[in-house]
Amino acid sequence: MGRQMRSFFYRKGEWVASSVDFLTGGRGRGGFSCAPMSEEKEKSVDFIRQMVAADVAAGLHDGRVQTRFPPEPNGYLQIGHAKAICLNFEIAREFGGRCNLRFDDTNPEKESDEFVRAIEEDIRWLGYEWDKVCFASDYFEQLFDWACRLIESGDAYVDDQSFDEMRALRGTLTEAGRNSPFRDRPAEESLDLFKRMRAGEFADGERVLRAKIDMAHPNMNMRDPVMYRIKRMHHHRLGDAWCIYPSYDFTHGQSDSLEEVTHSLCSLEFEDHRPLYEWFIEKLGIFPSRQTEFARLNLTYTVVSKRKLRALVEAGHVKGWNDPRMPTLSGMRRRGYPAEAIRNFCATVGITKVPSTSDIALLEHSVREVLNRTAVRRMAVLDPLEVELTNWPEGETLEVEAVNNPEDAAAGTRKVPFTERLYIEQADFREAANRKFFRLKLGGEVRLRGAYIVKCEEVVKDEAGKIIKLLCRVDLDTLNRNPEDRKVKGVIHWVSAEHALRLPVRMFDRLFSEEKPDADRDRDFLDFVNPQSMDQTIVYGEPSLAELSPGQTCQFERVGYFCADTEDSQTGEPTMNQTVGLRDTRAGKARK
């Protein structure tokens, strides 16, 4: 059932409230004004922005807004993280607040400085800068002191049970758990044991520190959760200084509190952890950070779990975390996705409480939309067919002028060599074709992009009957001019055979063959990896392609968008990664 709530809209520099009935996770609190957002137009505001705006209007925390983005440095950021990054940093920007970057480095087993550096690079590439960098490990001493305080107040105890024994007593969703035999251990004894745990007197897993809450609680997270475990592992920052590590639940809320985070924004999988988040803050009597959850970003034909992405890397299905087929931000950057496109995509998907899966075609549409405005144009032929211009002056080279980007006059023009021997795409010629085929055919005419009109007069075939060359006549009066006596509809791209660069190009398909590769619980998601997700071929491109810098994306005219690889490109000889086609060719196939 819907319920009466206040919905906020941004109109002409002011937040305006109106009452509507709708299903939402928002918490409206009245009308107010605040600093203008970036878009000077009326727009609907998601429930989190409504909540933050209402808090600012009510003067909560003196109207201050502090957010944070708290990744664990155990892998590279992926497209799902982009939604959280954009939300946290944009909320801070829109409300004149600050956003911290905090590394949740409480589990050293798979954490490293490499991942720290990669995360920082990805966030900056996405277009954001944090107020300060924090690490959960910065707070280990304070967390230890707070844990001691909870022991002294009777809210925590040291448990000698093994993990299997604790699991057996935990109960189920329909059955209450049972108390540990060590639950009523005197506080003095637990405190002594806990300090000895820190001193390294016990073996890994021999003892844990647990919160004393309620073993019959309907929320399993509240059934005396583990706060500390003994784990002798080298920490990427602290070395071997600690042999006990706090759990995520005992770290997250207190870290927020220490940084005085006003709005702790998490994805929905942490919703069941919120009561524990609030319990620790209340028991410790510290700054009351507040957690709010939103639906995470899921994509078709994609997995976003770090564990599964790591499995792809370790099993050799991809060539590292930044493989252009990976949904990591570094992989998308290497493939040529613009940061602006990812931000736009996240804004389009929006912030809701309802879990959903977005079509990857929507992300690709955002990429095309940005690149159409920003990418330079170049001509390149993937499947060449030779054209010989029979009436072109032998040995003569003409430099024709080509527009770099018709959407951006400031991009200027470039010179492209035109000679008697050219390459066109095999698909742009048919020996016989109907009237709906507007490209080149025997006896027909077509315009070469930015150059002349040519007419095919003869085809040359090999012994097997395959066409290997076209003999064409060029109309020398049609350089960027239309003939007065006839209409030529078709326009195709080309390159000079004499000047063409032979460059390696990687063509990509979906990494997974199934729309939801991890939805089948009876099969491993790796079973759905597409073995044909990458193919390498050669492209014949115009000479100016040699000037592309690593990471620069261009449009191969009439083909698609391609990016000079940042790792495998050589000076003057870029290796090209296919970014995205000019249009979504899969949609029609899927409907059939």
XYZ file of C-alpha atoms in Angstrom:
592
model
C 0.000 0.000 0.000
C 1.173 3.485 -0.744
C 1.446 6.003 2.061
C 1.234 9.784 2.265
C 4.691 11.335 2.100
C 6.372 14.560 1.114
C 8.041 14.422 -2.298
C 10.672 17.040 -3.063
C 11.406 18.610 -6.431
C 14.084 21.014 -7.505
C 12.700 24.030 -9.337
C 14.572 27.174 -10.293
C 17.196 26.952 -7.584
C 14.813 25.962 -4.773
C 13.641 22.708 -3.216
C 9.836 22.459 -3.317
C 7.756 19.930 -1.368
C 4.486 18.339 -2.440
C 2.443 15.493 -0.938
C 2.100 12.302 -2.978
C 1.277 8.637 -2.380
C 4.050 6.279 -3.361
C 6.130 3.297 -2.234
C 9.536 4.548 -1.174
C 12.284 4.321 1.362
C 12.466 8.122 1.668
C 11.864 10.156 4.817
C 10.456 13.582 3.943
C 10.270 16.301 6.609
C 8.874 19.428 5.019
C 9.669 22.172 2.529
C 12.963 24.035 2.501
C 15.556 25.857 0.415
C 19.213 25.037 -0.069
C 22.072 25.746 -2.463
C 21.242 25.082 -6.128
C 22.248 21.777 -7.663
C 24.117 21.480 -10.960
C 21.115 21.289 -13.281
C 19.046 24.444 -13.527
C 15.833 22.612 -14.310
C 12.971 20.955 -12.513
C 13.631 17.316 -11.689
C 12.386 14.564 -9.411
C 14.679 13.777 -6.492
C 15.400 10.267 -5.199
C 14.502 9.255 -1.655
C 18.043 9.638 -0.317
C 18.338 13.194 -1.561
C 14.937 13.903 -0.070
C 16.159 12.576 3.269
C 19.426 14.540 3.191
C 17.662 17.721 2.109
C 15.138 17.327 4.923
C 17.949 16.808 7.444
C 19.680 19.956 6.229
C 16.441 21.913 6.464
C 15.844 20.627 9.998
C 19.339 21.680 11.050
C 20.420 18.137 11.920
C 24.140 18.194 12.773
C 23.967 21.963 12.192
C 23.010 21.319 8.577
C 26.342 19.638 7.899
C 26.591 16.809 5.335
C 29.437 14.297 5.543
C 29.489 11.127 3.443
C 32.109 8.496 2.740
C 32.930 5.808 0.195
C 34.350 2.784 2.077
C 35.739 0.074 -0.281
C 37.737 -2.895 0.931
C 41.130 -2.901 -0.854
C 40.863 -6.554 -1.911
C 40.139 -6.028 -5.601
C 39.478 -3.457 -8.285
C 36.374 -1.282 -8.352
C 33.613 -2.400 -10.700
C 30.554 -0.801 -12.295
C 28.466 -1.533 -9.197
C 30.820 0.574 -7.106
C 30.371 3.447 -9.561
C 26.787 3.905 -8.396
C 27.904 4.204 -4.763
C 30.789 6.499 -5.686
C 28.567 8.844 -7.668
C 25.919 8.878 -4.953
C 28.271 9.631 -2.056
C 30.384 12.227 -3.828
C 27.457 13.908 -5.569
C 25.405 14.116 -2.356
C 28.340 15.844 -0.667
C 28.806 18.225 -3.592
C 25.132 19.077 -3.992
C 24.700 19.940 -0.310
C 27.998 21.722 0.206
C 29.404 18.867 2.273
C 32.410 16.559 2.203
C 33.092 12.978 1.224
C 35.888 10.820 2.633
C 37.544 7.875 0.952
C 37.910 5.211 3.615
C 39.550 1.850 3.056
C 37.914 -0.920 5.071
C 41.151 -2.847 5.603
C 40.155 -5.186 8.440
C 40.734 -8.471 6.569
C 44.377 -8.522 5.452
C 44.242 -11.890 3.707
C 43.553 -10.460 0.230
C 44.158 -6.729 0.759
C 47.120 -4.913 -0.757
C 48.608 -1.526 -1.612
C 48.069 -2.382 -5.289
C 44.328 -2.329 -4.769
C 44.542 0.878 -2.731
C 46.327 2.644 -5.593
C 43.939 1.231 -8.192
C 40.887 2.384 -6.225
C 42.277 5.908 -5.861
C 43.057 6.056 -9.581
C 39.582 4.848 -10.544
C 37.789 7.381 -8.338
C 39.850 10.258 -9.715
C 39.272 9.038 -13.267
C 35.543 8.947 -12.585
C 35.785 12.649 -11.779
C 35.813 12.883 -7.991
C 38.233 14.022 -5.289
C 37.815 13.085 -1.635
C 38.140 15.383 1.351
C 40.578 13.029 3.064
C 41.805 9.435 2.843
C 41.121 7.276 5.877
C 41.803 3.660 6.733
C 39.845 1.513 9.151
C 43.256 0.376 10.397
C 43.831 3.969 11.547
C 41.213 3.257 14.201
C 42.417 -0.143 15.464
C 43.651 1.231 18.786
C 40.426 3.129 19.391
C 38.342 0.095 18.385
C 40.313 -2.057 20.814
C 39.659 0.415 23.630
C 35.952 0.475 22.799
C 35.837 -3.308 22.767
C 37.364 -3.305 26.262
C 34.690 -0.836 27.356
C 31.928 -3.138 26.077
C 33.452 -6.042 27.978
C 33.533 -3.968 31.159
C 29.888 -2.922 30.723
C 28.829 -6.548 30.263
C 28.016 -6.132 26.567
C 30.796 -8.385 25.202
C 32.556 -11.586 26.211
C 35.365 -13.867 25.093
C 34.130 -17.173 23.693
C 36.330 -20.300 23.614
C 34.089 -22.202 21.203
C 35.226 -23.154 17.718
C 33.423 -21.633 14.751
C 31.633 -24.931 14.133
C 30.407 -25.021 17.737
C 29.195 -21.418 17.531
C 27.429 -22.160 14.259
C 25.646 -25.133 15.802
C 24.233 -22.932 18.574
C 23.299 -20.015 16.345
C 19.903 -21.376 15.347
C 18.022 -20.707 12.126
C 15.616 -18.132 10.749
C 12.773 -20.052 12.363
C 14.565 -21.409 15.438
C 16.146 -19.375 18.232
C 19.816 -19.825 18.982
C 21.254 -21.073 22.275
C 23.610 -19.272 24.572
C 27.303 -20.050 24.562
C 28.559 -21.795 27.703
C 30.999 -18.872 28.023
C 28.344 -16.146 27.708
C 28.240 -15.467 31.453
C 32.011 -15.438 31.862
C 32.952 -12.661 34.342
C 33.880 -9.369 32.686
C 37.267 -9.339 34.416
C 38.117 -12.747 32.970
C 36.951 -11.803 29.455
C 38.931 -8.564 29.609
C 42.067 -10.438 30.655
C 41.616 -13.016 27.891
C 40.939 -10.317 25.302
C 44.153 -8.489 26.164
C 46.032 -11.785 25.993
C 44.442 -12.425 22.585
C 45.985 -9.176 21.431
C 49.334 -10.140 22.994
C 49.413 -13.251 20.813
C 49.101 -15.877 23.548
C 46.494 -17.966 21.706
C 46.380 -19.776 18.381
C 44.393 -18.527 15.404
C 40.713 -19.293 15.917
C 41.199 -20.426 19.504
C 39.090 -17.620 20.945
C 36.872 -14.799 19.693
C 35.290 -11.723 21.216
C 31.493 -11.613 20.821
C 28.888 -8.959 21.517
C 26.312 -10.018 24.120
C 22.941 -9.163 22.583
C 20.198 -11.783 22.152
C 20.558 -15.355 20.858
C 16.788 -15.449 20.223
C 16.743 -12.258 18.139
C 14.845 -12.667 14.833
C 17.724 -10.892 13.050
C 20.555 -13.430 12.844
C 23.115 -10.613 12.868
C 22.083 -9.755 16.428
C 22.746 -13.224 17.839
C 25.958 -12.439 19.697
C 28.015 -11.524 16.606
C 31.784 -11.923 16.532
C 33.626 -8.646 17.111
C 37.252 -9.861 17.002
C 39.010 -12.971 15.739
C 42.604 -14.109 16.030
C 44.270 -14.100 12.628
C 48.016 -13.924 12.214
C 48.354 -12.300 8.845
C 50.628 -9.585 7.505
C 48.704 -6.329 7.116
C 49.507 -4.224 4.060
C 49.911 -1.100 6.229
C 50.565 -2.247 9.791
C 52.717 -5.260 9.089
C 52.585 -7.733 11.986
C 51.592 -5.257 14.691
C 48.204 -6.921 15.205
C 47.208 -10.565 15.460
C 43.546 -9.829 16.202
C 41.307 -8.076 13.695
C 37.881 -6.470 14.201
C 34.904 -7.674 12.193
C 33.302 -5.493 9.541
C 30.258 -4.920 11.758
C 32.361 -3.755 14.687
C 34.388 -1.450 12.427
C 31.977 0.149 10.016
C 29.654 2.163 12.246
C 32.418 3.232 14.632
C 34.579 4.400 11.719
C 31.613 6.427 10.476
C 31.213 7.844 13.956
C 34.885 8.762 14.328
C 34.698 10.658 11.030
C 31.334 12.176 12.059
C 29.669 10.837 8.932
C 26.139 12.201 8.887
C 24.777 9.955 6.148
C 26.213 6.451 5.804
C 24.878 5.218 2.461
C 25.084 1.463 1.845
C 23.642 -1.043 -0.599
C 20.684 -3.188 0.431
C 22.680 -6.238 1.503
C 23.670 -4.238 4.605
C 20.067 -3.482 5.611
C 19.960 -6.441 8.015
C 23.204 -5.191 9.560
C 21.762 -1.772 10.421
C 20.349 -2.802 13.846
C 23.828 -3.986 14.844
C 25.350 -0.784 13.434
C 23.009 1.236 15.645
C 23.450 -1.063 18.678
C 27.222 -0.517 18.823
C 26.861 3.253 18.439
C 24.204 3.405 21.162
C 26.139 1.213 23.610
C 29.327 3.241 23.112
C 27.525 6.589 23.279
C 29.411 7.988 20.291
C 28.502 10.251 17.357
C 25.198 8.950 15.924
C 25.993 8.269 12.291
C 22.946 6.956 10.459
C 22.898 4.212 7.849
C 20.518 4.258 4.876
C 20.384 1.572 2.202
C 19.694 1.654 -1.524
C 19.472 -0.997 -4.237
C 22.833 -2.006 -5.674
C 23.607 -1.813 -9.374
C 23.306 -5.097 -11.296
C 23.860 -5.525 -15.033
C 22.818 -8.172 -17.520
C 25.576 -10.450 -18.881
C 27.752 -9.325 -15.968
C 28.894 -10.372 -12.509
C 29.956 -7.708 -10.026
C 30.975 -9.785 -7.022
C 34.673 -9.255 -6.237
C 34.947 -12.941 -5.394
C 33.636 -13.911 -8.813
C 35.731 -11.317 -10.622
C 38.786 -12.677 -8.821
C 37.792 -16.188 -9.935
C 37.694 -14.997 -13.565
C 41.211 -13.608 -13.202
C 42.669 -16.579 -11.347
C 41.111 -19.127 -13.732
C 42.611 -17.322 -16.734
C 39.296 -16.470 -18.406
C 40.482 -12.865 -18.608
C 43.929 -11.281 -18.615
C 43.826 -9.419 -15.333
C 41.498 -7.111 -13.451
C 41.797 -4.446 -16.163
C 40.988 -6.742 -19.077
C 38.733 -4.692 -21.409
C 36.013 -7.347 -21.072
C 35.852 -6.943 -17.300
C 33.157 -4.782 -15.646
C 35.864 -3.126 -13.532
C 36.318 0.612 -13.910
C 39.924 0.037 -14.989
C 38.751 -2.467 -17.608
C 36.120 -0.063 -18.915
C 38.657 2.758 -18.987
C 41.066 0.581 -20.968
C 38.255 -0.311 -23.362
C 37.548 3.361 -23.972
C 34.432 4.006 -21.908
C 34.319 7.707 -20.941
C 33.933 8.500 -17.250
C 31.108 10.867 -18.158
C 29.172 7.989 -19.719
C 29.415 5.939 -16.529
C 28.261 8.894 -14.428
C 25.353 9.486 -16.817
C 24.433 5.813 -16.702
C 24.358 5.820 -12.904
C 22.153 8.915 -12.950
C 19.799 7.248 -15.439
C 19.516 4.074 -13.372
C 18.723 6.212 -10.335
C 18.489 5.465 -6.620
C 15.691 3.240 -5.341
C 14.950 0.674 -2.633
C 13.830 -1.920 -5.187
C 16.460 -4.448 -6.402
C 16.638 -4.660 -10.176
C 18.953 -5.534 -13.021
C 19.763 -2.932 -15.677
C 20.250 -3.892 -19.298
C 23.888 -3.558 -20.329
C 22.555 -1.997 -23.543
C 21.638 1.076 -21.487
C 25.260 1.481 -20.406
C 26.421 1.075 -23.996
C 23.885 3.687 -25.087
C 25.384 6.128 -22.580
C 28.840 5.394 -23.972
C 27.711 6.062 -27.555
C 25.967 9.268 -26.544
C 29.141 10.741 -25.040
C 31.550 9.465 -27.680
C 29.371 10.771 -30.499
C 29.973 14.258 -29.108
C 33.609 13.891 -28.118
C 35.417 11.240 -30.182
C 37.439 12.179 -33.259
C 36.576 10.398 -36.510
C 38.992 8.227 -38.430
C 38.576 5.889 -41.391
C 39.578 2.248 -41.074
C 38.697 -0.923 -42.960
C 38.329 -4.222 -41.131
C 37.664 -6.537 -44.091
C 39.430 -4.954 -47.079
C 38.525 -5.174 -50.745
C 40.939 -3.492 -53.156
C 39.681 -0.765 -55.479
C 41.771 0.416 -58.430
C 40.862 3.781 -59.931
C 41.591 3.257 -63.635
C 41.590 6.936 -64.599
C 43.508 8.311 -61.608
C 46.907 9.840 -62.504
C 49.495 7.120 -61.861
C 51.603 7.681 -58.763
C 49.741 10.822 -57.706
C 48.677 11.378 -54.084
C 46.035 13.928 -53.170
C 45.387 14.947 -49.585
C 41.667 15.401 -49.050
C 40.314 17.282 -46.077
C 38.170 15.333 -43.602
C 36.131 16.610 -40.659
C 37.348 15.352 -37.282
C 33.951 15.469 -35.595
C 30.755 16.794 -37.227
C 29.288 17.280 -33.713
C 32.176 19.548 -32.639
C 33.318 22.332 -34.963
C 36.260 23.053 -32.675
C 37.709 19.610 -33.446
C 38.811 20.913 -36.851
C 39.860 18.867 -39.858
C 42.676 16.545 -40.955
C 44.360 15.529 -44.215
C 43.803 12.006 -45.581
C 45.852 10.650 -48.527
C 43.906 9.606 -51.642
C 45.583 7.456 -54.313
C 44.741 5.169 -57.237
C 44.626 2.074 -55.013
C 42.147 2.097 -52.133
C 40.586 -0.313 -49.687
C 36.869 -0.444 -48.949
C 34.901 -2.902 -46.808
C 33.923 -6.188 -48.470
C 30.387 -5.645 -47.177
C 30.154 -2.334 -49.058
C 30.156 -4.079 -52.458
C 27.768 -6.454 -54.168
C 28.166 -7.648 -57.689
C 24.404 -7.640 -58.081
C 22.044 -5.841 -55.739
C 18.512 -4.442 -55.592
C 17.525 -0.795 -55.397
C 17.643 -0.754 -51.622
C 21.402 -1.377 -51.600
C 22.892 2.129 -51.635
C 26.540 1.148 -51.478
C 28.739 0.093 -54.394
C 27.656 -2.503 -56.973
C 28.751 -3.448 -60.454
C 27.685 -0.659 -62.783
C 26.714 1.533 -59.827
C 28.092 4.663 -58.214
C 28.911 5.602 -54.643
C 30.580 8.528 -52.909
C 33.806 7.951 -51.048
C 33.562 9.797 -47.716
C 35.145 13.266 -48.019
C 36.359 12.598 -51.572
C 34.985 11.623 -55.005
C 32.194 9.640 -56.580
C 33.368 6.400 -58.181
C 31.660 3.908 -60.496
C 32.441 0.190 -60.548
C 33.022 -0.938 -64.122
C 34.591 -4.370 -63.662
C 35.358 -7.003 -61.044
C 38.496 -9.128 -60.913
C 38.188 -12.648 -59.482
C 40.633 -15.360 -58.484
C 40.523 -18.945 -59.739
C 37.951 -19.856 -57.107
C 35.630 -17.112 -58.274
C 36.223 -14.833 -55.303
C 36.271 -11.106 -56.018
C 39.735 -9.749 -55.226
C 39.660 -6.330 -56.877
C 37.254 -3.730 -58.276
C 38.117 -1.620 -61.280
C 36.408 1.714 -60.869
C 36.311 5.060 -62.624
C 36.493 8.209 -60.529
C 34.508 11.319 -61.432
C 37.217 13.936 -61.028
C 34.691 16.779 -60.920
C 33.014 15.553 -57.728
C 35.535 16.280 -54.984
C 33.102 17.277 -52.221
C 30.649 18.313 -54.942
C 27.472 16.631 -56.102
C 27.059 16.026 -59.849
C 24.320 18.081 -61.484
C 23.051 15.359 -63.790
C 22.433 12.517 -61.304
C 21.815 11.704 -57.658
C 24.176 9.421 -55.743
C 22.776 8.268 -52.402
C 25.431 5.993 -50.949
C 28.513 7.111 -48.979
C 31.192 4.651 -47.845
C 34.532 4.948 -46.075
C 37.921 4.016 -47.524
C 41.671 4.186 -46.975
C 44.614 4.541 -49.329
C 46.154 1.087 -49.804
C 49.615 2.620 -50.159
C 49.369 4.593 -46.900
C 47.199 2.269 -44.811
C 48.436 1.337 -41.349
C 48.031 -2.327 -40.424
C 47.031 -2.245 -36.772
C 45.934 -5.034 -34.424
C 42.377 -4.622 -33.192
C 40.517 -6.554 -30.515
C 36.832 -7.180 -31.134
C 34.680 -7.997 -28.118
C 31.485 -9.889 -27.437
C 29.692 -10.384 -24.123
C 31.919 -11.987 -21.485
C 29.030 -14.262 -20.540
C 26.612 -16.128 -22.801
C 23.751 -15.930 -20.294
C 21.876 -12.768 -19.319
C 22.134 -13.660 -15.602
C 25.226 -15.862 -15.350
C 25.085 -16.252 -11.572
C 21.330 -16.886 -11.269
C 21.502 -20.686 -11.660
C 22.331 -22.118 -8.231
C 22.923 -25.572 -9.688
C 25.707 -24.431 -12.000
C 28.943 -22.519 -11.575
C 28.806 -19.056 -13.119
C 32.108 -19.853 -14.860
C 30.209 -22.401 -16.975
C 28.644 -19.469 -18.799
C 31.865 -17.697 -19.771
C 31.729 -16.985 -23.500
C 34.836 -18.559 -25.122
C 34.352 -16.216 -28.104
C 34.288 -13.017 -26.048
C 37.449 -11.658 -27.717
C 38.847 -11.969 -31.218
C 41.924 -10.218 -32.603
C 42.188 -9.137 -36.199
C 43.926 -6.514 -38.336
C 42.512 -3.156 -39.311
C 43.717 -1.055 -42.262
C 43.556 2.523 -41.105
C 44.365 6.004 -42.306
C 47.828 7.302 -41.292
C 46.534 9.709 -38.627
C 45.705 6.722 -36.420
C 49.407 6.591 -35.613
C 48.958 9.861 -33.708
C 46.457 8.437 -31.209
C 47.735 8.508 -27.660
C 47.206 5.497 -25.379
C 43.718 5.673 -23.928
C 42.360 7.926 -26.679
C 39.095 6.817 -28.257
C 38.068 7.515 -31.839
C 35.222 6.532 -34.107
C 36.042 4.290 -37.033
C 33.525 5.881 -39.371
C 30.529 3.660 -40.089
C 32.040 0.896 -37.933
C 32.136 1.833 -34.264
C 34.244 3.320 -31.479
C 37.757 2.070 -30.742
C 40.373 2.962 -28.132
C 44.167 2.839 -28.282
C 45.153 0.282 -25.661
C 47.047 1.710 -22.699
C 49.307 -1.315 -22.222
C 49.997 -2.911 -25.596
C 50.238 0.109 -27.899
C 53.618 1.042 -29.361
C 54.637 4.558 -30.405
C 53.032 5.171 -33.790
C 51.426 1.714 -33.778
C 48.470 1.602 -31.413
C 46.695 -1.631 -30.571
C 42.997 -0.864 -30.804
C 40.254 -2.111 -28.482
C 36.674 -2.094 -29.685
C 34.724 0.144 -27.305
C 31.191 -0.173 -28.624
C 29.412 -0.359 -31.983
C 27.676 2.601 -33.543
C 24.330 1.043 -32.637
C 22.970 -1.868 -30.641
C 22.783 -4.708 -33.160
C 21.852 -7.302 -30.538
C 18.422 -5.940 -29.640
C 16.767 -7.082 -32.863
C 18.411 -10.495 -32.655
C 17.218 -10.934 -29.091
C 13.609 -10.221 -30.087
C 13.772 -12.840 -32.810
